[in-house]
Short mmCIF file of C-alpha atoms in Angstrom, two decimals:
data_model
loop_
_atom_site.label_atom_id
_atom_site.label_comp_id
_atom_site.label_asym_id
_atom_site.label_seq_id
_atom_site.Cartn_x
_atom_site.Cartn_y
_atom_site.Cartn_z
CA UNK R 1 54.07 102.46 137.69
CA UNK R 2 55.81 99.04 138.06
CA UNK R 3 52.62 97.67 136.24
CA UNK R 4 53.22 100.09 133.35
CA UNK R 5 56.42 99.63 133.00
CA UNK R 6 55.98 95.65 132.62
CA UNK R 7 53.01 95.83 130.29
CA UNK R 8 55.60 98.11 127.73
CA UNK R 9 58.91 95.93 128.09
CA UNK R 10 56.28 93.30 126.89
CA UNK R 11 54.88 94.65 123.89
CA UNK R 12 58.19 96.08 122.55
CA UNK R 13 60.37 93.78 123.46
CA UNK R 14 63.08 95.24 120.99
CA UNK R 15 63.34 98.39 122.50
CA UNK R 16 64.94 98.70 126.13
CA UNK R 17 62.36 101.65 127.37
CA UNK R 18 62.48 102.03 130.87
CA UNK R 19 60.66 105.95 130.94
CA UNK R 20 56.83 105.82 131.46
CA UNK R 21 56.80 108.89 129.14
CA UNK R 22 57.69 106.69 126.29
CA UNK R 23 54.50 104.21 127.08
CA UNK R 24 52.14 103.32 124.40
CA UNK R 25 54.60 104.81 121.41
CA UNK R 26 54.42 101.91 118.80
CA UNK R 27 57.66 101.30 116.99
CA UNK R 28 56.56 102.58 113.40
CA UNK R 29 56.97 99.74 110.62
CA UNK R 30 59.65 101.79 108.28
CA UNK R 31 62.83 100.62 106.61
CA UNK R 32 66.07 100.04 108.77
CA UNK R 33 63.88 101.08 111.49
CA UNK R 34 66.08 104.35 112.29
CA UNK R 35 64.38 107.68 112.45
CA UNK R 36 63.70 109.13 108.55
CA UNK R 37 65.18 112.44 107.68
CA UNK R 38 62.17 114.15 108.05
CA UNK R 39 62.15 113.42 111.41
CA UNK R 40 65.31 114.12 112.94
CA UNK R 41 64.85 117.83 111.37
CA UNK R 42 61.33 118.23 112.59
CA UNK R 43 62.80 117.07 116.44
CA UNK R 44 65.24 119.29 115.81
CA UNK R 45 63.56 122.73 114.83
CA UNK R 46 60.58 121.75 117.18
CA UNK R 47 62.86 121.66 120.02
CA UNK R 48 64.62 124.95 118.82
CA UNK R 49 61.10 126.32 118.83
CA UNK R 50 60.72 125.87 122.50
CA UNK R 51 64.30 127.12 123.69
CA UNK R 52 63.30 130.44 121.77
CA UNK R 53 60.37 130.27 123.96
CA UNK R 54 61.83 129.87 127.24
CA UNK R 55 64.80 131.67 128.60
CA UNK R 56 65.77 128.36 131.06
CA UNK R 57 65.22 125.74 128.30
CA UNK R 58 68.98 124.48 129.15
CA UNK R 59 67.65 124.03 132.42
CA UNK R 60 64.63 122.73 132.20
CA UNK R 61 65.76 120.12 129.64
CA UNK R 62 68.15 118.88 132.34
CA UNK R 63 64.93 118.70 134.72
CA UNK R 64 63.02 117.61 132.23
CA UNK R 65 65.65 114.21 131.05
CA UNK R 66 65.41 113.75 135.02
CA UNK R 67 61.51 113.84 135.55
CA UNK R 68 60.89 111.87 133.02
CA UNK R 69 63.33 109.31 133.57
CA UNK R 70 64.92 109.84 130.05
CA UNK R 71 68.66 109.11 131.54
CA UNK R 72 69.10 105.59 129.79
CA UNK R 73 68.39 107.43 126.54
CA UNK R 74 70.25 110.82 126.53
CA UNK R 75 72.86 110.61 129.34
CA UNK R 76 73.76 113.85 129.29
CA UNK R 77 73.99 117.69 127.95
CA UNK R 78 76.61 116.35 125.06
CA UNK R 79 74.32 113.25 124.18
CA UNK R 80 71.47 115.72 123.67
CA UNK R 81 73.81 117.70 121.76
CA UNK R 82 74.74 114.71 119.76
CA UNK R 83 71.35 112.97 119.29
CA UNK R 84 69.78 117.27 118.11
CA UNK R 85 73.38 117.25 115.74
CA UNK R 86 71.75 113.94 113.99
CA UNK R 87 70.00 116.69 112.38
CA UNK R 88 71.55 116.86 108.62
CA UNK R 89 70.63 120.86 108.23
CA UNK R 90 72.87 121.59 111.21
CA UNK R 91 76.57 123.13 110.90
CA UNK R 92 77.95 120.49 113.04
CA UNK R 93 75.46 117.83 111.41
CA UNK R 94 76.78 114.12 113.13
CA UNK R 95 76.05 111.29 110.29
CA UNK R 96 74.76 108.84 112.80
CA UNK R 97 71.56 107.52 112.73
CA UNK R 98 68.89 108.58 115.27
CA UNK R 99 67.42 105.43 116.63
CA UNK R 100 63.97 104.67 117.66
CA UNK R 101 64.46 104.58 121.30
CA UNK R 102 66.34 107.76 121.11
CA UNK R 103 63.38 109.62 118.54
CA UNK R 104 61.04 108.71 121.86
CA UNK R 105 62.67 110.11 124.14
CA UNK R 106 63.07 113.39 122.15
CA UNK R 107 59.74 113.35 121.47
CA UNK R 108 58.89 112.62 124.95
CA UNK R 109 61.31 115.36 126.10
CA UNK R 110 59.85 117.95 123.37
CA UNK R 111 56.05 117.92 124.84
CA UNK R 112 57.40 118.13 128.47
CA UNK R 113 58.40 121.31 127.61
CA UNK R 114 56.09 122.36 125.58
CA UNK R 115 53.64 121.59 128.51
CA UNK R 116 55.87 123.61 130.61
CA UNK R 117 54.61 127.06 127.75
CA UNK R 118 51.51 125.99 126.96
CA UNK R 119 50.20 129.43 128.78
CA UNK R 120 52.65 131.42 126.47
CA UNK R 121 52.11 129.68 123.40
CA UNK R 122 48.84 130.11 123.18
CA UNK R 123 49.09 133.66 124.16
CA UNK R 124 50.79 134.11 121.67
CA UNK R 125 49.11 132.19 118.80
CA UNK R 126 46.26 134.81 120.07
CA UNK R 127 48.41 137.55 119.59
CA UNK R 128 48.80 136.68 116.19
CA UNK R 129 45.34 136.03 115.18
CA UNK R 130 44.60 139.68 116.46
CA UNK R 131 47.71 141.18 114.79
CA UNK R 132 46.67 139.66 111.56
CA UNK R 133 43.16 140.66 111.71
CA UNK R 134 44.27 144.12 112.40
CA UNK R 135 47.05 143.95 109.79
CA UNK R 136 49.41 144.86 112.10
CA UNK R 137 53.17 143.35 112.24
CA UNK R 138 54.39 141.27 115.10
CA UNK R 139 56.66 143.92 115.93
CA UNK R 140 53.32 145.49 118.00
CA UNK R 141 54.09 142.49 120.46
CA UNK R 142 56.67 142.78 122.42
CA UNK R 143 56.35 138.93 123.56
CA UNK R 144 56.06 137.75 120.06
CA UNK R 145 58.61 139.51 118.57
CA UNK R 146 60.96 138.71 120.94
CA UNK R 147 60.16 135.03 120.22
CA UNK R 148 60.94 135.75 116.43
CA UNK R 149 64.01 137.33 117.04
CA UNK R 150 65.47 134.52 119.63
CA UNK R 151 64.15 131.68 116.82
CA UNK R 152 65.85 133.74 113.96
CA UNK R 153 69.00 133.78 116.22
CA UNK R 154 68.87 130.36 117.12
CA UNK R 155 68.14 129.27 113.32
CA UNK R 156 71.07 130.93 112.15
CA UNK R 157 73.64 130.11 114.30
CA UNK R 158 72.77 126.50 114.54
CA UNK R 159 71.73 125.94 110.99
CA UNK R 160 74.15 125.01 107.72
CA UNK R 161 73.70 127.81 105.57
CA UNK R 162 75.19 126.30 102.61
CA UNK R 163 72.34 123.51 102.55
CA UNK R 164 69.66 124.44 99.91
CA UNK R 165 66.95 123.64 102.28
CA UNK R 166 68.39 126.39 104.82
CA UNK R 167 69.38 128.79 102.52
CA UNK R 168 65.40 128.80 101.28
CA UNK R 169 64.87 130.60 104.73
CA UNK R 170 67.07 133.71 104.18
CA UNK R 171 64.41 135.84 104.03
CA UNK R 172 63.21 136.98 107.57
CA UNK R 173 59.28 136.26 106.20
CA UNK R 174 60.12 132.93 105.45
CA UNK R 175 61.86 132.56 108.96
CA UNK R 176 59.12 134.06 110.49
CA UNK R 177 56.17 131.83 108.79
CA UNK R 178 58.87 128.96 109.54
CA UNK R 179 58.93 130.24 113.39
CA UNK R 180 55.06 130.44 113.47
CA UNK R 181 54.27 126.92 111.95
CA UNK R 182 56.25 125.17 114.65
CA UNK R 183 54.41 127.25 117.16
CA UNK R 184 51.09 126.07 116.30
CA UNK R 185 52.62 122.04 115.88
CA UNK R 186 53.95 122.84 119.20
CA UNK R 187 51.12 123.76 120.84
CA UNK R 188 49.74 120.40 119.52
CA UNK R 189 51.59 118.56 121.53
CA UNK R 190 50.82 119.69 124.55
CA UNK R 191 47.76 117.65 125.06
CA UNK R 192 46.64 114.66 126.30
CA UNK R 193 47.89 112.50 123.79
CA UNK R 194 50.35 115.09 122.53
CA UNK R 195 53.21 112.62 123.17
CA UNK R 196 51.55 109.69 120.38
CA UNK R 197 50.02 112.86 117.85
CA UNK R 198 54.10 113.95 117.81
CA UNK R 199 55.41 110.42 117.34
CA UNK R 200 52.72 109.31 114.67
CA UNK R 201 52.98 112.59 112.78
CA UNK R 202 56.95 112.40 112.44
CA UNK R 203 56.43 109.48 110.32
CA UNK R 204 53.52 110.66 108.35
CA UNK R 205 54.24 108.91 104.82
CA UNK R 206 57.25 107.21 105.63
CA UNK R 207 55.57 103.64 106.64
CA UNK R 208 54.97 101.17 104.29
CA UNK X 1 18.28 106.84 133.15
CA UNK X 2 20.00 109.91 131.17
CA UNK X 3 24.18 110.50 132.04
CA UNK X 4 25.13 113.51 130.79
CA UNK X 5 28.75 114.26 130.50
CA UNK X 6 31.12 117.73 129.17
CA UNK X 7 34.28 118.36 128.05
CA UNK X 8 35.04 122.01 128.62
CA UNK X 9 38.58 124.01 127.19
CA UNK X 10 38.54 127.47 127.17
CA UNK X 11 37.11 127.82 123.13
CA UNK X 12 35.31 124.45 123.06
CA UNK X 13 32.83 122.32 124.76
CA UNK X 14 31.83 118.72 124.07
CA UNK X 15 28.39 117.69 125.74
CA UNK X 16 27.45 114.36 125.66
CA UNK X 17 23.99 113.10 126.64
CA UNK X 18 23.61 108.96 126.68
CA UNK X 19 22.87 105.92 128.45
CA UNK X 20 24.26 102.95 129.98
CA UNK X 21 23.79 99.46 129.20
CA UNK X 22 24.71 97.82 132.25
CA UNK X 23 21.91 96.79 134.55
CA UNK X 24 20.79 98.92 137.30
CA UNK X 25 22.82 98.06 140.50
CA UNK X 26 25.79 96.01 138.82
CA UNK X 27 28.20 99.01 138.48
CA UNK X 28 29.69 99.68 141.99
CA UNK X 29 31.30 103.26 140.70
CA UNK X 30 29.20 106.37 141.09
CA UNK X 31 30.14 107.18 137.94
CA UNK X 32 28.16 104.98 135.28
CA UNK X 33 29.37 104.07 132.04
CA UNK X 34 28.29 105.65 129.07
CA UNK X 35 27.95 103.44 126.61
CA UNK X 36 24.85 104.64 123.63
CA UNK X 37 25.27 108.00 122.41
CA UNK X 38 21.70 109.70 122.25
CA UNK X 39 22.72 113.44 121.62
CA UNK X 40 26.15 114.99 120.97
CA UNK X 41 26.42 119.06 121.35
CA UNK X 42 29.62 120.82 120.59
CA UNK X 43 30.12 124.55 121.37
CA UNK X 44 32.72 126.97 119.98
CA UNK X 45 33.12 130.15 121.52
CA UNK X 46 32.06 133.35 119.49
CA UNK X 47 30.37 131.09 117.49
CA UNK X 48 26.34 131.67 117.87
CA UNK X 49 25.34 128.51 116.67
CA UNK X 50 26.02 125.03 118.42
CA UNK X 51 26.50 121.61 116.47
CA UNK X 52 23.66 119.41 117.53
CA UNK X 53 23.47 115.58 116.33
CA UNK X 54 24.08 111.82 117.09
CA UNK X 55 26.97 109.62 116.77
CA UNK X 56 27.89 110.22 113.66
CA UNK X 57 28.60 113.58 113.83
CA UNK X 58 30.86 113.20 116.74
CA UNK X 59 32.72 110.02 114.66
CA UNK X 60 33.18 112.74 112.09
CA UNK X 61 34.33 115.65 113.88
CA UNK X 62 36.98 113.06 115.77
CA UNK X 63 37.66 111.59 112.30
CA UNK X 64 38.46 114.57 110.28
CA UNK X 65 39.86 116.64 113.84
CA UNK X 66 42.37 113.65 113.84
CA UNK X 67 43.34 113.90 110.35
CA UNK X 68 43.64 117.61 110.24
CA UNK X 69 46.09 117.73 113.50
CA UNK X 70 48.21 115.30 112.02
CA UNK X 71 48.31 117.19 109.03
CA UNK X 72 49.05 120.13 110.96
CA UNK X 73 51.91 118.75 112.85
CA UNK X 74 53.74 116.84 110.57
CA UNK X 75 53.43 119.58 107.64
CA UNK X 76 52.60 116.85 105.31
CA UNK X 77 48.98 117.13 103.40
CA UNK X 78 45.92 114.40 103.30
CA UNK X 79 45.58 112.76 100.17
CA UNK X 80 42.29 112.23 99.05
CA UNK X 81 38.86 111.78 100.88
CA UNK X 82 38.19 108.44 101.68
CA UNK X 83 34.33 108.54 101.42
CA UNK X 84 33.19 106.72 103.90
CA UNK X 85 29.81 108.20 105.94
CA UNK X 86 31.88 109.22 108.50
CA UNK X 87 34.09 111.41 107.39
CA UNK X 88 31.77 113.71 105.66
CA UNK X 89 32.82 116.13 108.32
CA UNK X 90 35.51 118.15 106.70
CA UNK X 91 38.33 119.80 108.51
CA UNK X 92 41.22 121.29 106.50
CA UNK X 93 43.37 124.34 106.73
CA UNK X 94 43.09 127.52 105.14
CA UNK X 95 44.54 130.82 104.90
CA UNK X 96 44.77 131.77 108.73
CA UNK X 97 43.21 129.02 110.40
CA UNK X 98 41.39 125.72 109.42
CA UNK X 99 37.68 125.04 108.16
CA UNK X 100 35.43 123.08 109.71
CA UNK X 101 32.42 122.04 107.21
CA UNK X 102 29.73 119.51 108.64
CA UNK X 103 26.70 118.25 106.79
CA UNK X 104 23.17 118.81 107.16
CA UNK X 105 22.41 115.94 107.26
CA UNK X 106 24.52 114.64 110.44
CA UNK X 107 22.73 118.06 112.04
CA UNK X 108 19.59 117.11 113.69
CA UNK X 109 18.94 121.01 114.32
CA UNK X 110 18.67 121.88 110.69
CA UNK X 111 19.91 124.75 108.74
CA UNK X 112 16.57 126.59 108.64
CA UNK X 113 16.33 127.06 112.05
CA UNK X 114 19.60 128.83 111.96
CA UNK X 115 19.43 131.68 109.90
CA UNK X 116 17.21 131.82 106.82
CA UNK X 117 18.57 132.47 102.95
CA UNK X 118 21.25 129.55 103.82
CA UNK X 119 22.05 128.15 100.42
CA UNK X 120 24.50 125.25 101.26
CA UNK X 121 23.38 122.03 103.01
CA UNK X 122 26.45 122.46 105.21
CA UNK X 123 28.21 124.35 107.91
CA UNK X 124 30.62 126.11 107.52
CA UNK X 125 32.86 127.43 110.78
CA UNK X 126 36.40 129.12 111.11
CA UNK X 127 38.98 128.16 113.67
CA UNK X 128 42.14 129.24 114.70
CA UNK X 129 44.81 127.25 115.52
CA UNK X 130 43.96 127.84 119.38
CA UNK X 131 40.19 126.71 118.93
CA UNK X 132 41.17 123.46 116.76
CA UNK X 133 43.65 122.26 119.78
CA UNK X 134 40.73 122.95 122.34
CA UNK X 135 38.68 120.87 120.23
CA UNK X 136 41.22 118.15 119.84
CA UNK X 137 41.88 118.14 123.39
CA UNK X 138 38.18 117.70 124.33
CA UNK X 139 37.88 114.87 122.24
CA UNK X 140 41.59 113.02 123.41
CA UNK X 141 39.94 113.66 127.25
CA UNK X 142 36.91 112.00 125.72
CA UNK X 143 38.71 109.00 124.44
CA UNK X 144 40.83 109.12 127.48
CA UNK X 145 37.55 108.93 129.58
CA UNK X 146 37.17 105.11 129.99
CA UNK X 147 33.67 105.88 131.43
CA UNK X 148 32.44 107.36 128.08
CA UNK X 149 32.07 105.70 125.06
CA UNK X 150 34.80 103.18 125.24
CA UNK X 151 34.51 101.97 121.96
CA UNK X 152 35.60 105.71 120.71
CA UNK X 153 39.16 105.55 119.96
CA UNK X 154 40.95 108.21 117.58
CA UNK X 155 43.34 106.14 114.95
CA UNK X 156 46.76 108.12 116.05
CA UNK X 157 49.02 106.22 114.00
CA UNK X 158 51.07 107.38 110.91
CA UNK X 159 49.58 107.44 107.47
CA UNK X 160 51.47 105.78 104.58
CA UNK X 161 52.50 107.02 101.70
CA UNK X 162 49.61 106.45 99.68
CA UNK X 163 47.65 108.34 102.29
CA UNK X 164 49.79 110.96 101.94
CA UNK X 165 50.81 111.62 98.39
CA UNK X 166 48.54 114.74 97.24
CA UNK X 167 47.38 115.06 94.05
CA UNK X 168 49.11 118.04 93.90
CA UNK X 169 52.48 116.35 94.52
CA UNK X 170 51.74 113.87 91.99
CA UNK X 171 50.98 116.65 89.22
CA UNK X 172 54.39 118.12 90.57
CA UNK X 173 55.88 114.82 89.76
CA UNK X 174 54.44 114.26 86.88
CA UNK X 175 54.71 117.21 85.35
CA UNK X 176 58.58 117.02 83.70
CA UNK X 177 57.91 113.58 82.01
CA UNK X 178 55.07 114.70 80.67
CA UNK X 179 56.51 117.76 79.60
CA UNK X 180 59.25 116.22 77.83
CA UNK X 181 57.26 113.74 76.26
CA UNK X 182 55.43 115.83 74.68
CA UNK X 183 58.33 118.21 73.24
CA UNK X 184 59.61 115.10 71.45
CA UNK X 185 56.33 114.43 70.26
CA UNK X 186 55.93 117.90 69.08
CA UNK X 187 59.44 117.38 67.54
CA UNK X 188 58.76 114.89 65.77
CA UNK X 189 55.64 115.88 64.00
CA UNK X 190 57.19 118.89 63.07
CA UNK X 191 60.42 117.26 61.21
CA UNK X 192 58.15 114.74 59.84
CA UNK X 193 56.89 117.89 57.54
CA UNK X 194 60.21 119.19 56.65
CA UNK X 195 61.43 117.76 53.42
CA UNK X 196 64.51 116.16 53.82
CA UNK X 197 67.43 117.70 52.42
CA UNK X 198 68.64 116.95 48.85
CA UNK X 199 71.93 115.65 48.71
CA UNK X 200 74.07 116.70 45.94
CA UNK X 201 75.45 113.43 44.37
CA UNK X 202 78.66 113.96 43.08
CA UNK X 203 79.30 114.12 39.68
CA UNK X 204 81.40 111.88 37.75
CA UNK X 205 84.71 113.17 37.19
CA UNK X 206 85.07 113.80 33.74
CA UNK X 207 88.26 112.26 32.45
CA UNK X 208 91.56 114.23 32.79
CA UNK X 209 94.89 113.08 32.44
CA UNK X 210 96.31 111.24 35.00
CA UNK X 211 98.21 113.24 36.99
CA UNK X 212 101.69 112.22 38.53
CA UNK X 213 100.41 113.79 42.15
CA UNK X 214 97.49 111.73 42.10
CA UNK X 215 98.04 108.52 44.12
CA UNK X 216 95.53 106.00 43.68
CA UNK X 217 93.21 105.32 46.38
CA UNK X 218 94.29 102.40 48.79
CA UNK X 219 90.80 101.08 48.98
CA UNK X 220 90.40 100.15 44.97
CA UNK X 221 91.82 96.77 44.88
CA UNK X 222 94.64 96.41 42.68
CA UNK X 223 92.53 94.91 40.26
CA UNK X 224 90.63 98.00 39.42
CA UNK X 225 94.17 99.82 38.72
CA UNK X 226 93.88 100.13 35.03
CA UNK X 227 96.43 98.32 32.85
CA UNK X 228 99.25 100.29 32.65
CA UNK X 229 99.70 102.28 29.28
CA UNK X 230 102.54 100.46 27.71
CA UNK X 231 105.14 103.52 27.15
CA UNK X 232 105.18 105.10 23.97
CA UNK X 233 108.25 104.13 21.66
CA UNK X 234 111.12 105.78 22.13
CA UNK X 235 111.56 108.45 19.88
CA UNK X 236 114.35 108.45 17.33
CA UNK X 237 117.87 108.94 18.07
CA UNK X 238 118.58 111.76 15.83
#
């Protein structure tokens, strides 16, 4: 690990990264070199995805910053808070950047748990396939519609309503395809190179 | 001598048949490097009919898998096909699931010998969302797999905006200046017919006498001011 951890302090020597969860994420080459817009809302909703999932989430995000060594990054509960509120869609939306170092670890964070439900979210990416071929609603799964519900929840209590780009999701359909979509992109990170598809894909047409 | 190697998930399986090119005796790990590709066989389950071929076809399917989970998870759309021989494998999404079309010609088990009255040179298979992450995770433990095929990396790195930009977005774009230029245009061709309008030129004011409201204009130079009418003589005292 000491070997790892000296190879990455040498090729990005502008980023102080001391998590081996973070190795082999290349600093993207865009503009200011803070996290896009894009971005911080995709972290955002991606990790809302996965606390719908999992009743413990506040827990095992606390685990998680600790496993993976993420504590010179997000310090605490309120930096999390802080560093999800970059978010410009949220009600309590912080203007402050989101920098690189910080993306990583959120990304890195993000397919930890998603590892942690890759069992359920396939189930129920299953579940939905058969619903659908049946034409059946997801209310005919318990599982799945309890996800909905705790994402719709979530969504609204979390999420500016006065924005134009939230207030496009006031219909529960649109919520639910919305809910669905990040289920499947979550379910891509779980992988063995889950942790670089998530970072590369956040900055899909942002680099020059 | 033949190493044979498989990637197994739940809806997909990779098997790779190949050989090494290190000399017999050199490598001390029991577990030889693969390093020429001599038959590639990929496997989807409930699907009857296996994807048989060489190196190309497995450069394609990692090619367009890559491009089509990084579609996937970053919700933003390929731009156009890059033509190259190794992406003729096509992966993109469709309405509940994704497409996976391969050529015949990167099959070496041809279409004939599937099922007969097969019109298109290609094949054509569904996925779900679940079957496309099996086969994107056999083929990241592939590349993983520093004992097979080394030189097979997937390109995980974001695309730029050029790569990006649909044509679709560009018509979006596109689509108000166009429309306004050609509303002026129409504009203009249609008051280019209409006759302009005639305007009345006023007619000279026939000569009254001057009136004692009537104040002359400030902008006729003083010059202009007709003499002055000497007054008439005074009439007769009676």
């Amino acid at each position: 690990m000491d070997k790892n951890k000296t190879g990455m302090q040498a090729d990005s020597p502008t980023v102080q990264v001391d998590s081996y969860a973070l190795t082999g994420l290349v600093d993207p080459e865009i503009p200011g070199q803070i996290c896009p817009r894009r971005t911080r809302i995709q972290l955002d909703w991606m990790l809302l995805a996965l606390e719908a999932l999992d009743l413990n989430a506040q827990e095992n995000t606390l685990a998680g910053l600790q496993d993976l060594q993420l504590q010179p990054m997000i310090k605490n509960r309120i930096h999390l808070w802080r560093l999800r509120n970059t978010n410009p869609l949220r009600r309590f939306s912080q203007r402050q950047p989101l920098s690189l170092s910080e993306g990583k670890a959120l990304v890195a964070l993000a397919c930890y748990l998603a590892r942690r439900q890759t069992g359920t979210i396939r189930q129920l990416l299953i579940a939905y396939d058969q619903l659908k071929s049946q034409n059946l609603s997801v209310d005919h799964h318990f599982r799945l519609a309890q996800y909905l519900e705790r994402f719709r929840g979530h969504f609204f209590s979390r999420m500016n309503p006065n924005r134009v780009a939230i207030a496009a999701y006031e219909a529960p359909e649109k919520l639910d395809e919305l809910a669905l979509r990040l289920l499947s992109q979550v379910l891509f990170c779980t992988g063995t190179a889950g942790v670089e598809r998530l970072w590369a894909s956040l900055f899909d047409g942002e680099v020059v | 001598m033949s190493i044979n190697r498989q990637f197994s998930l739940p809806n997909c399986v990779l098997i790779l048949e190949g050989l090494s090119t290190a000399p017999e005796g050199t490598t001390l790990d029991s577990r030889p490097e693969l390093s020429v590709l001599t038959r590639f066989e990929c496997y989807f389950a409930r699907e009857k009919q296996a994807l048989v071929g060489g190196l190309d076809l497995l450069q394609g399917l990692v090619a367009a898998t890559n491009d089509c989970v990084q579609a996937c998870i970053s919700g933003v759309p390929s731009a156009t096909k890059r033509g190259d021989a190794v992406t003729k494998v096509e992966l993109k999404p469709v309405d509940g699931g994704f497409e996976l079309t391969v050529p015949e010609d990167l099959l070496s088990k041809k279409l004939s010998d599937f099922a007969s009255g097969a019109e298109t040179a290609s094949v054509q298979l569904h996925l779900s969302a679940v079957q496309l992450f099996d086969l994107m995770e056999a083929i990241d433990q592939l590349a993983a797999d520093q004992q097979t095929l080394p030189s097979l990396k997937p390109q995980i790195r974001p695309r730029t905006r050029q790569e990006t930009l649909s044509r679709s977005v560009l018509v979006e774009k596109s689509a108000p200046i166009a429309l306004g230029t050609a509303g002026v245009a129409i504009a203009a061709a249609a008051l280019f017919f209409v006759p302009a309008p005639k305007v009345p030129e006023p007619k000279e004011p026939e000569a009254s006498p001057p009136s004692t409201l009537t104040q002359p204009s400030p902008a006729v130079p003083p010059t202009a001011v007709p003499p002055a009418v000497p007054p008439a003589a005074p009439p007769p005292s009676p």
